[in-house]
Coordinates of C-alpha atoms in Angstrom, one line a residue:
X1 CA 0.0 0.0 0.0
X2 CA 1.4 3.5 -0.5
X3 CA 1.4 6.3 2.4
X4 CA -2.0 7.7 0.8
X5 CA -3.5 3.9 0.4
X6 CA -2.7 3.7 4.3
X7 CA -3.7 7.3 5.8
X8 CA -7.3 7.0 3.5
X9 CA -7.4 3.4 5.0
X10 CA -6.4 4.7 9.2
X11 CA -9.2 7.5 8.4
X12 CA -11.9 5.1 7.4
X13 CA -10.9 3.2 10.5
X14 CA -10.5 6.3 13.1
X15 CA -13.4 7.2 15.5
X16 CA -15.0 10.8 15.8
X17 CA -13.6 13.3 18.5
X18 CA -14.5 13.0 21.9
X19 CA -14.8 9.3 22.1
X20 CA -15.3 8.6 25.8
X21 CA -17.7 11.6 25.9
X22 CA -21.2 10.4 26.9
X23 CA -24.6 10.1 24.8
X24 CA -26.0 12.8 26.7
X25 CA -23.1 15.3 25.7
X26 CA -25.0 17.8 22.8
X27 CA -22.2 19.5 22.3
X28 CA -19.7 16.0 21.8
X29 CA -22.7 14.6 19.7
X30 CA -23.2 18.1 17.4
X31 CA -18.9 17.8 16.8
X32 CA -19.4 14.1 15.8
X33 CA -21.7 14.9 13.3
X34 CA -19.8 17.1 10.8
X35 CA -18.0 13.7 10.2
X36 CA -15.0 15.1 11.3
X37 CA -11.8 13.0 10.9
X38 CA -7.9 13.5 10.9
X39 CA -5.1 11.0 10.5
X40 CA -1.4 11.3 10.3
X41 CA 1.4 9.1 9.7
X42 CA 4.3 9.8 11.4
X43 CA 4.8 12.7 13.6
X44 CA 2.5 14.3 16.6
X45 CA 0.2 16.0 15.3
X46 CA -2.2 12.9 15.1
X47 CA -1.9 13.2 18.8
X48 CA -2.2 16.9 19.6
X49 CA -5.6 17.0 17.3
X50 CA -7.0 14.7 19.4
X51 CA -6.2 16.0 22.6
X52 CA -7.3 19.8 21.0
X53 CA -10.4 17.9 21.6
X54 CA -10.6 17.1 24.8
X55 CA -9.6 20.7 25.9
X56 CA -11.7 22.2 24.0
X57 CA -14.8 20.3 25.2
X58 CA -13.3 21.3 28.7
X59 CA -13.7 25.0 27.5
X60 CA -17.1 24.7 26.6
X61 CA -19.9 24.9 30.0
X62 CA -22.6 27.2 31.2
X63 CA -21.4 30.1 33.2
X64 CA -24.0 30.4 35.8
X65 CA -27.1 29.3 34.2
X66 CA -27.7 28.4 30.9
X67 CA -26.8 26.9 27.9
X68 CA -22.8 25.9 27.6
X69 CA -21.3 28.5 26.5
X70 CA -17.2 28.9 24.9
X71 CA -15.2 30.1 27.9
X72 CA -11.6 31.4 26.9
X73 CA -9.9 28.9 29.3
X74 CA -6.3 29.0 30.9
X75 CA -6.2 31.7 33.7
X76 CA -9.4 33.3 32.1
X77 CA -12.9 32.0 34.2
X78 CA -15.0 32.6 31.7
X79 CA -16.1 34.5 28.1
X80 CA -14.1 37.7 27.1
X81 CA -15.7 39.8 23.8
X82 CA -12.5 40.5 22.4
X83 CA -12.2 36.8 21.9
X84 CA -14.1 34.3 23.4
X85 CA -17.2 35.6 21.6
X86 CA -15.7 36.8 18.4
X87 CA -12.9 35.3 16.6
X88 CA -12.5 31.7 18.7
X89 CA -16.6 31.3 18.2
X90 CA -16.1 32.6 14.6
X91 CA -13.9 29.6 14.1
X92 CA -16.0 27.0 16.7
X93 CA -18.8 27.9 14.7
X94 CA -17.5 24.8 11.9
X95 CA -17.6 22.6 15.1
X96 CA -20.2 23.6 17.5
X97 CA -22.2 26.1 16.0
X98 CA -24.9 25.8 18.8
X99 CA -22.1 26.7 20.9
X100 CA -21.2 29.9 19.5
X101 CA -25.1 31.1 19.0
X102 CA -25.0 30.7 22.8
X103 CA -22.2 33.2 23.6
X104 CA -23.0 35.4 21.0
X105 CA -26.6 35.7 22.7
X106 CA -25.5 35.7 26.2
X107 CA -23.2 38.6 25.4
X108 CA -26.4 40.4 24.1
X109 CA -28.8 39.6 26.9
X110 CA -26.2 40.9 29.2
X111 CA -25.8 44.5 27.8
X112 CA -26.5 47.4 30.0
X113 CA -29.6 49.3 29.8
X114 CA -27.7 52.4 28.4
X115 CA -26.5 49.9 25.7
X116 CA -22.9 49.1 26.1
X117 CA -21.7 45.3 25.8
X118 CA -20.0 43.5 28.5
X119 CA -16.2 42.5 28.3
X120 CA -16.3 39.6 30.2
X121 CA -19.2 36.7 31.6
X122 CA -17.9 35.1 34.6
X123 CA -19.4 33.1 37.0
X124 CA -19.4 36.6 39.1
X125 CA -21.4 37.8 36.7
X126 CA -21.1 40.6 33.6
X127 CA -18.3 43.2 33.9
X128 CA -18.7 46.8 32.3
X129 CA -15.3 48.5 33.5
X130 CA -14.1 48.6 29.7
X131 CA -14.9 48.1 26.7
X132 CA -12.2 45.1 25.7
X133 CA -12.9 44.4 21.9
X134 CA -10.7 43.4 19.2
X135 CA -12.6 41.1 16.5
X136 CA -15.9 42.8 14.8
X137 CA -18.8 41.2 16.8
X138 CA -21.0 41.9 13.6
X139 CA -18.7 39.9 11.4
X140 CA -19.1 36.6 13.7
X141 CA -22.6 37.0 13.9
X142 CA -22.9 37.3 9.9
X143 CA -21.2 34.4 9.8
X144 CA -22.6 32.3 12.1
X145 CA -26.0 33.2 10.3
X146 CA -24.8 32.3 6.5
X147 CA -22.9 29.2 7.9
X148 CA -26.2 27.8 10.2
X149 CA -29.2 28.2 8.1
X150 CA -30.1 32.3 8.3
X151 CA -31.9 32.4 11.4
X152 CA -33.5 35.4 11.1
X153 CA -34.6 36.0 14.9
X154 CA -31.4 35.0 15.7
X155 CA -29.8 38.0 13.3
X156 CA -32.3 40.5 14.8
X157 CA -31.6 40.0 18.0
X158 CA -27.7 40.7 18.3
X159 CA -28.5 43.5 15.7
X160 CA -30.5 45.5 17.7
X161 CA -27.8 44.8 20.7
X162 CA -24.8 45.6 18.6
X163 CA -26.8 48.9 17.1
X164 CA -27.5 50.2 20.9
X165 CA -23.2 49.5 21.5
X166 CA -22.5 51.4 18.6
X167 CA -24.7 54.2 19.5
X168 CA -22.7 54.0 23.5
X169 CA -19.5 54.2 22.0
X170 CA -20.2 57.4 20.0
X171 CA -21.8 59.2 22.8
X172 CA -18.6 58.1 24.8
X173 CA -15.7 57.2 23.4
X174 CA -15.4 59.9 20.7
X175 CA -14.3 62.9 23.4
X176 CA -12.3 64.5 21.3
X177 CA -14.8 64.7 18.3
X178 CA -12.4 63.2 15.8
X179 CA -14.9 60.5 14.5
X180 CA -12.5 57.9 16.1
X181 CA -12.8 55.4 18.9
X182 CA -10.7 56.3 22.1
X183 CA -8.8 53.4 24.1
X184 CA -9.2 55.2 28.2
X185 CA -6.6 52.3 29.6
X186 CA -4.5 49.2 29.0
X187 CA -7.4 47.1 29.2
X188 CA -9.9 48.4 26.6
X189 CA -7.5 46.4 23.5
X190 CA -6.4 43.8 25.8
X191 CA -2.7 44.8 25.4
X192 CA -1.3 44.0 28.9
X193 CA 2.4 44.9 29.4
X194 CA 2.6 46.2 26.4
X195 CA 4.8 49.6 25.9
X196 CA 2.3 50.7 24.2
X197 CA 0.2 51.4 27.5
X198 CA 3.5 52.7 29.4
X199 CA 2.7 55.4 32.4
X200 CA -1.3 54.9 31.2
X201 CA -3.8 53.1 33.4
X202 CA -4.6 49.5 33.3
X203 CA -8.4 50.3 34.0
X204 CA -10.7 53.0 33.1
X205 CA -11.0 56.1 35.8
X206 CA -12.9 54.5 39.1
X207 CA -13.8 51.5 37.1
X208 CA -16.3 53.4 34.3
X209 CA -16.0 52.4 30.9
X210 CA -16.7 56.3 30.1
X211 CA -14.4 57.5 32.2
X212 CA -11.1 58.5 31.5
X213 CA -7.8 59.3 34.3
X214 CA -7.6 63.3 34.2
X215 CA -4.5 63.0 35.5
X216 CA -2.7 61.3 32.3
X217 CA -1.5 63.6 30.1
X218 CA -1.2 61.4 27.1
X219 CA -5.4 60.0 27.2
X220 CA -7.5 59.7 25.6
X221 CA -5.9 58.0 23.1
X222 CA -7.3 57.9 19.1
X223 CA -6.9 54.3 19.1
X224 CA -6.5 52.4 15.3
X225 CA -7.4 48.9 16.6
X226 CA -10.5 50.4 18.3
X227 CA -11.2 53.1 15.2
X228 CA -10.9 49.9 13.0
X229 CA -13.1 47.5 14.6
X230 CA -16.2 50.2 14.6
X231 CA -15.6 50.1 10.7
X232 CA -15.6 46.9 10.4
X233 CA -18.4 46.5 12.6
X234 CA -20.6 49.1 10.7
X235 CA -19.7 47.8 7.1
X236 CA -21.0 44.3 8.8
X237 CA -24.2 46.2 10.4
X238 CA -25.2 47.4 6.9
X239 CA -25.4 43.9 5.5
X240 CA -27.0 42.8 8.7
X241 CA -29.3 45.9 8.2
X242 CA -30.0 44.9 4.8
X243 CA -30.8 41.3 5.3
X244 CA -33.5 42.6 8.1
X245 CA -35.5 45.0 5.0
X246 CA -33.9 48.2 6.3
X247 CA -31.9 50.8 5.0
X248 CA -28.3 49.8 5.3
X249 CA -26.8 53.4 3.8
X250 CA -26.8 55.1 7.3
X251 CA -24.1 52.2 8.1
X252 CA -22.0 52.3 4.8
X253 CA -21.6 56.5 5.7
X254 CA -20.8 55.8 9.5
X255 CA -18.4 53.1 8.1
X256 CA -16.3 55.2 5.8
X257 CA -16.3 58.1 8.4
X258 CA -14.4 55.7 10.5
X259 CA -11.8 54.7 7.7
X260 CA -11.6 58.7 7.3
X261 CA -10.9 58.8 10.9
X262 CA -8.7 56.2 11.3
X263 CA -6.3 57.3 8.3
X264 CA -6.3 60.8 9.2
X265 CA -5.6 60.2 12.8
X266 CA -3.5 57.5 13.1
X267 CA -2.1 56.1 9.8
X268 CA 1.4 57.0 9.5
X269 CA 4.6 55.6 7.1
X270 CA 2.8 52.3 6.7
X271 CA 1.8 51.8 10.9
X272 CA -1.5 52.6 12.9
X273 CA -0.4 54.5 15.8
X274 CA -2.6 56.3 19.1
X275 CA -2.8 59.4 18.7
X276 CA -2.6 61.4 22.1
X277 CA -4.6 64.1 23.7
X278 CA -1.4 66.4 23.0
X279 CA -1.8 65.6 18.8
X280 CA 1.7 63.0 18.9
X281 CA 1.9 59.7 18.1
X282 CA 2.5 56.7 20.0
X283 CA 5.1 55.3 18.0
X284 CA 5.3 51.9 19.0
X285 CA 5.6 49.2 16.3
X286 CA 2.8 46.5 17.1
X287 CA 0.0 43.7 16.2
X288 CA -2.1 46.7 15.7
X289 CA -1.3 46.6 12.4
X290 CA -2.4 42.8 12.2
X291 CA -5.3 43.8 14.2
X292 CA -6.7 47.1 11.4
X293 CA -6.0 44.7 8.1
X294 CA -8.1 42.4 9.7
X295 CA -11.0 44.9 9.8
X296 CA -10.9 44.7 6.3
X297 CA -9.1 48.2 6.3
X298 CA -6.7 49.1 3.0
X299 CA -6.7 47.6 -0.2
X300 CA -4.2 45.8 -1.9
X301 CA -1.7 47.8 -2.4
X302 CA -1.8 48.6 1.3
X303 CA -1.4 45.2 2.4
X304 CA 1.5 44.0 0.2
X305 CA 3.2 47.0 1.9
X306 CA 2.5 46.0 5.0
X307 CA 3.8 42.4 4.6
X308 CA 6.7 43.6 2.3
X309 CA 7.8 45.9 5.0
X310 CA 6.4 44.6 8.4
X311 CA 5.0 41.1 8.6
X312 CA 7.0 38.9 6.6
X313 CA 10.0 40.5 7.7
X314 CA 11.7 38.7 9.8
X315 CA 13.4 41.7 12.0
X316 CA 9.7 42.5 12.3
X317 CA 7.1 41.0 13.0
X318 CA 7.6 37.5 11.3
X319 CA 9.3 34.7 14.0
X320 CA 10.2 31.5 14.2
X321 CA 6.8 31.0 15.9
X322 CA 5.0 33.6 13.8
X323 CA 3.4 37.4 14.3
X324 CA 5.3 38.5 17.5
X325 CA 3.3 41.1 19.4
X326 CA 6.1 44.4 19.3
X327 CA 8.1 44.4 16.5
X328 CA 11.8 43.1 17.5
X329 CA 13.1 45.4 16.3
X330 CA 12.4 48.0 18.8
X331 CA 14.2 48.5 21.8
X332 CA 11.3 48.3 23.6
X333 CA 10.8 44.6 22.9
X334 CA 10.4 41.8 25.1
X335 CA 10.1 38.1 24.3
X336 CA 9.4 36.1 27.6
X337 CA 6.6 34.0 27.2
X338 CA 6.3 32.8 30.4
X339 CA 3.7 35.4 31.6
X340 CA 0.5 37.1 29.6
X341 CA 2.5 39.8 28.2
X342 CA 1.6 41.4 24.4
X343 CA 5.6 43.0 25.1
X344 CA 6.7 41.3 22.5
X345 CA 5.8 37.2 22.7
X346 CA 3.6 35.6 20.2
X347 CA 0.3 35.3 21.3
X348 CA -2.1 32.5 20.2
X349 CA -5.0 35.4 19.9
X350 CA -3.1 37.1 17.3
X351 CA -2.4 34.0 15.2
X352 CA -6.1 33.0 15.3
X353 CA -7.1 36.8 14.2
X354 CA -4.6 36.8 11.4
X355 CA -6.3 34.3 8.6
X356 CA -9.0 36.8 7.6
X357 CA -6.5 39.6 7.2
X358 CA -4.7 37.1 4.7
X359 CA -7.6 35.8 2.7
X360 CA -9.1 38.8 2.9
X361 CA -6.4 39.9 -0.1
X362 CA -6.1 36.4 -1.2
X363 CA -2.5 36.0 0.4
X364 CA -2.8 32.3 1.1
X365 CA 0.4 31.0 0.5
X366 CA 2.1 33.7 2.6
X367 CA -0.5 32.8 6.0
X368 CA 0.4 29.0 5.1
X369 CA 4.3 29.9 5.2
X370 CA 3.8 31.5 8.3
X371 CA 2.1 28.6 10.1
X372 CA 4.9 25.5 9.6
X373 CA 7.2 26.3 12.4
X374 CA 4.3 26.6 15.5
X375 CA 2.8 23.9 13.8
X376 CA 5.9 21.5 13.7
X377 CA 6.3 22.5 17.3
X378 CA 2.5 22.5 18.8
X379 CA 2.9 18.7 17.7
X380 CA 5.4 18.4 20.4
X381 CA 3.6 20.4 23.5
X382 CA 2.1 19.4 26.3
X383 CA -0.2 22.4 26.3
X384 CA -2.2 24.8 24.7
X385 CA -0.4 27.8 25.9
X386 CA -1.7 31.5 25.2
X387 CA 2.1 32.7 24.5
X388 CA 4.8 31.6 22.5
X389 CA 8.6 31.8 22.3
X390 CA 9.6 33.6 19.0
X391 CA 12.6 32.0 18.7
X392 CA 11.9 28.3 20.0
X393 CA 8.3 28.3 19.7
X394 CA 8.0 26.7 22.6
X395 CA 4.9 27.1 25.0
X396 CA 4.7 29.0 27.8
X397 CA 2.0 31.6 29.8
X398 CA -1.0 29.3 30.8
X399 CA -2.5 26.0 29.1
X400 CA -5.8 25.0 28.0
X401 CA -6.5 28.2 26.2
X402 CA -8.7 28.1 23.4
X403 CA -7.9 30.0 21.1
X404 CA -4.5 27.9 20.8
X405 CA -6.7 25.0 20.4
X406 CA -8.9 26.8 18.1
X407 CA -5.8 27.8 15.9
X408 CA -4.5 24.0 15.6
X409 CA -7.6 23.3 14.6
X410 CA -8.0 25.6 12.2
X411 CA -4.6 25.7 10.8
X412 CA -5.0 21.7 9.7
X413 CA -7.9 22.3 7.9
X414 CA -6.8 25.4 6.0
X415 CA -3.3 23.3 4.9
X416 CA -4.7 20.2 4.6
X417 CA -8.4 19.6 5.4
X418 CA -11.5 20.2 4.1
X419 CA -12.9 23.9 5.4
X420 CA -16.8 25.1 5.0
X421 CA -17.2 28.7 4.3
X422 CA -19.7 30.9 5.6
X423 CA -20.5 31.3 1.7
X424 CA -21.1 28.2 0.6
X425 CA -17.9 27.7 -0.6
X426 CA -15.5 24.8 0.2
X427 CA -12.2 24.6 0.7
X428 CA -9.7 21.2 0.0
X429 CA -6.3 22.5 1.0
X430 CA -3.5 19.8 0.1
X431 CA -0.5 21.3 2.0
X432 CA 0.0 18.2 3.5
X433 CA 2.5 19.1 6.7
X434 CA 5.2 16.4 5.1
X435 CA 8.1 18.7 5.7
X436 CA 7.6 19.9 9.6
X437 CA 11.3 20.1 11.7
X438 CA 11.2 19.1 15.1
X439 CA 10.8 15.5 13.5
X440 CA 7.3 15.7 13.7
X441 CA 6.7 15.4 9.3
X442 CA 4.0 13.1 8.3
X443 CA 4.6 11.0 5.7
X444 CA 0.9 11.8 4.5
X445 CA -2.1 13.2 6.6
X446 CA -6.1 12.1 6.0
X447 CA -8.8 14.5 7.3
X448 CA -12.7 14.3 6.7
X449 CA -15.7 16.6 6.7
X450 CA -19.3 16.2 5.8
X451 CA -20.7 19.4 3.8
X452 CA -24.0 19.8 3.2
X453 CA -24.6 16.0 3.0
X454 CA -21.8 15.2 1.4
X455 CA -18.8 13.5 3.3
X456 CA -15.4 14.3 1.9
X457 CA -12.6 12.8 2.7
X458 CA -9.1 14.1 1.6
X459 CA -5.9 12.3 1.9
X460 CA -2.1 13.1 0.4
X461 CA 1.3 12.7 0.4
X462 CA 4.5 15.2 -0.2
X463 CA 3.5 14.7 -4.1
X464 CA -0.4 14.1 -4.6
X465 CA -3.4 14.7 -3.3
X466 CA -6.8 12.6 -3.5
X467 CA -10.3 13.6 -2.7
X468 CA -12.8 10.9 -1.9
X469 CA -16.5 12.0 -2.1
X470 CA -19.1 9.8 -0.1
X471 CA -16.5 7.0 -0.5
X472 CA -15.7 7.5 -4.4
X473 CA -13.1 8.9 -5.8
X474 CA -13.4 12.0 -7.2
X475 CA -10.7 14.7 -7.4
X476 CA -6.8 14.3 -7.9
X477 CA -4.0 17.1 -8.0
X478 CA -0.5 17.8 -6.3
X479 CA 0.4 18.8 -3.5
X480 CA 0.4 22.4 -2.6
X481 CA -2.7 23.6 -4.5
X482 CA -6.1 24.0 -2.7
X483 CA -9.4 22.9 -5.2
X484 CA -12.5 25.7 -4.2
X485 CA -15.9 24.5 -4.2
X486 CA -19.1 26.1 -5.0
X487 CA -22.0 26.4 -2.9
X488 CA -23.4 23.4 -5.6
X489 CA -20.3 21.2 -4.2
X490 CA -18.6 21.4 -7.9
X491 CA -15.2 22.6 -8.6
X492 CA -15.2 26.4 -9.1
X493 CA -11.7 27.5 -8.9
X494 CA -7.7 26.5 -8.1
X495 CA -5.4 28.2 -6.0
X496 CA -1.7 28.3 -5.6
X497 CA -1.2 27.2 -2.1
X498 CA 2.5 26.7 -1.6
X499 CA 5.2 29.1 -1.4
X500 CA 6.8 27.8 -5.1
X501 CA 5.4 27.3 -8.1
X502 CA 3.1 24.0 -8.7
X503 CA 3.1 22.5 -12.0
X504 CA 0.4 19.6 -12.5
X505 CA -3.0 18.2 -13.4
X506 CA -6.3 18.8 -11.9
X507 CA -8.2 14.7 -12.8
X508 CA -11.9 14.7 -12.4
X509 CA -13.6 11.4 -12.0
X510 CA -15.9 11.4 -15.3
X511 CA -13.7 14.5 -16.9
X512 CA -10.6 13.0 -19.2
X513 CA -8.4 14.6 -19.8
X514 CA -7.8 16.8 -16.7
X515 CA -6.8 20.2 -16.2
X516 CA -3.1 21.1 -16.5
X517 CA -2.6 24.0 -14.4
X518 CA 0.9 25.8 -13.2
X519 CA 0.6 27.9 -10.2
X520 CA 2.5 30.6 -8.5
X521 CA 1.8 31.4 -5.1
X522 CA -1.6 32.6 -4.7
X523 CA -2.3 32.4 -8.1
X524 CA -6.4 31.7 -8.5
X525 CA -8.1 30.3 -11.6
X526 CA -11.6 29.6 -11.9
X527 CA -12.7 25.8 -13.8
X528 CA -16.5 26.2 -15.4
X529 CA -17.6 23.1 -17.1
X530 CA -14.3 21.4 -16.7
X531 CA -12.1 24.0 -18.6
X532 CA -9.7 26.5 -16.6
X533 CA -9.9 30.2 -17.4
X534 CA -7.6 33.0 -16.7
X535 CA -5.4 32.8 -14.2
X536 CA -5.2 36.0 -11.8
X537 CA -2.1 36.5 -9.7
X538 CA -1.9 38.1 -6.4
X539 CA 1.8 38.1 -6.5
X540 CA 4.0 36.9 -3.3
X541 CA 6.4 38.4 -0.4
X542 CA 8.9 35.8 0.9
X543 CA 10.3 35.8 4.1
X544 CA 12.6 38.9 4.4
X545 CA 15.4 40.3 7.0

């Protein structure tokens, strides 16, 4: 048998996740039925996704009373809306989709009477002190309503909650009347330690979210992660808006008044800096510029800049582990990873944020570049730690933490799974991890997903890649490209996946002869009727120093 005749057969052969986990578990049972599957020969990472299992169903429990709900896990007792409730239920949502319509709607029947959101849920109960948000709320909850069946009352409901936060954080957090949002402490972006916050407050003035320390010069601060999300979140609200038979044009204007804000304010030589109460900038070089492009803010242009310059550079941002969170270059950075520090460590958050940022411009082979080295060293860990050493990538602040397990997760099916989109779409990635260090290569990998009725199981090697479709197969191609589906399940496009060129045929069960296809990186070409048409090239920025 060859390594793919064995994988495909070890995958037909594996059990779902959470195998000891009862009958009565909803939550195990609603994982085990997306037909979920991954095998790996050779290596840990076999291993380590099945033990991202078991911690994650640990992560996952009512807090108080309830349904169970996605806690951020670690140190951290319960759900945080900078995380918990945005980007780690974005990505749950292909798991446990019940799961993340929970938190999202515990969130909203939390809010305040004057309309702002909670940061946190704890088993204390909601905290208002700040306003702690980094991911668009608006974005997860499209999402989770194009991914789960449009549940209308569902949409309305965190509408109207995420229109009365909007409408609390223009009446306070816009002091200074520049059309941004102001940051009033450390803790409204979630950036502790970082020099970023130095001689600011951790919390807002006597613990109220629209109060602000008098007695710091520097505050409030124009803040571009804060400025950012609001656009995001209002671009999102329109649709939302639309979808719900009103007027979404109110949202596109407040929208691009925040982009206007946010680039006249605190876009300078390529970074998003604060800009303080005294007009200067906070220059300090940090995952706030992950944290604006993946807002959707800048076009193309913009963001090959950015990587060219800042996040595949490897005096930058770009480490052995991946996106550190302070550039290290500046003097000012600080890599321990033994505490919850955004100094300078890589943080699991930022890892799990920085996919849409990527696809978002259609720089796939870049994110998959930059996810090898955590990936060949994850398989090794004995936790799922929050921060990560840039230079080792080995684990250290905390364990359990979701959104580390989240970001395995996610990582395996983006290189070499099968991934549902919110629009219909799917995604067969064959960057089989066959060339991992730390001794931890697979000589091929198996994973399996059932889409829309339709169970898909794709298995491959370190030269070819086959797709089996309710146990036929279907598809064949080599490795490093990723095959797009349509919302119809048929072949819709090819994309360069790897960071070198892939020469090779695209077979078709039925179709002879195949396609014959030569890719770049990120190079896309759509297939109608079985015939390839033009290719359109994003272009590609290596590693750089």
């Amino acid at each position: 048998m060859t390594p793919i005749d064995r994988a495909l057969a070890r995958l037909r052969e594996t059990g779902a996740p959470l195998p000891h986990a009862g009958d009565d578990d909803a939550v195990a049972r609603e994982i085990r039925a997306g037909g979920i599957r991954f095998v790996a020969l050779g290596g840990g990472l076999e291993q380590r996704w099945q033990r991202a299992w078991e911690e994650l169903r640990g992560c996952i429990a009512p807090i108080g009373a309830g349904e169970p709900l996605l806690r951020e896990g670690g140190a951290y007792d319960g759900a945080w809306l900078e995380s918990t409730a945005t980007i780690n239920a974005e990505v749950l949502d292909r798991f446990a989709p019940s799961v993340t319509r929970a938190t999202h709607l515990a969130f909203a029947a939390a809010q305040r009477d004057d309309g702002l959101l909670p940061y946190k849920l704890t088993p204390d109960g909601a905290a208002f002190t700040q306003i702690q948000t980094v991911t668009p709320l608006a974005r997860s909850v499209w999402n989770h309503y194009l991914l789960t069946g449009r549940d209308r009352d569902y949409l309305a409901r965190m509408h109207a909650a995420m229109v009365r936060n909007d409408a609390w954080l223009a009446a306070h957090r816009d002091t200074r009347g520049t059309g941004g949002v102001e940051a009033f402490c450390t803790f409204d972006t979630g950036h502790d330690l970082s020099p970023r916050f130095w001689h600011l407050p951790e919390r807002c003035h006597h613990g109220d979210a629209a109060t602000y320390d008098p007695g710091a010069p520097l505050l409030p601060l124009v803040a571009p992660d804060l400025t950012a999300n609001v656009a995001c979140q209002r671009e999102y609200l329109g649709r939302i808006a639309a979808e719900l038979g009103e007027d979404p044009a109110p949202w596109t204007r407040k929208a691009a008044a925040s982009r206007g804000a946010l680039m006249r304010e605190c876009h300078r030589g390529g970074m998003f800096y604060d800009r303080a109460a005294d007009g200067s900038h906070v220059r300090v070089d940090s995952d706030v510029l992950l944290r604006v492009l993946a807002c959707e803010i800048g076009d193309d242009d913009l963001f090959a800049t950015a990587l060219e310059d800042h996040l595949m550079n490897t005096r930058r941002f770009l480490s052995q582990a991946g996106f550190t969170s302070i550039a290290m270059d500046d003097p000012r950075f600080d890599g321990d990873h033994t505490r919850n520090s955004w100094a300078g460590p890589v943080n699991a958050l930022s890892l799990l944020r920085a996919p849409h940022a990527f696809e978002h411009h259609g720089r796939v082979a870049e994110l998959a570049l930059t996810h090898e080295p955590l990936l060949a060293a994850m398989a090794g860990h004995d936790r799922f730690a929050q921060c990560y050493d840039p230079w080792s990538a080995d684990a250290g602040y905390t364990e359990a933490y979701s959104p580390s397990i989240l970001w395995l997760l996610d990582a395996l099916e983006r290189a070499a799974g099968v991934l549902p989109r919110p629009d219909g779409e799917v995604w067969l990635s064959g960057l089989i991890p066959t060339g991992l260090g730390h001794g931890q290569a697979a000589t091929a990998t198996g994973a399996a997903r059932t889409v829309g009725g339709i169970h898909y199981e794709l298995v491959g090697d370190d030269e070819r890649i086959e797709v089996h479709r309710d146990g036929t197969l279907w598809l064949g191609f080599p490795r490093g490209w990723r095959v797009v589906l349509d919302a119809r399940g048929e072949v819709a496009a090819v994309v360069g996946l790897a960071a070198g060129r892939v020469s090779g045929i695209l077979s078709m069960a039925g179709a002879d002869p195949g396609i014959a296809l030569d890719l770049a990186p990120n190079d896309r070409v759509t297939v109608t009727g079985g015939r390839a048409g033009d290719v359109v090239s994003r272009g590609f920025t290596p590693p750089r120093s």
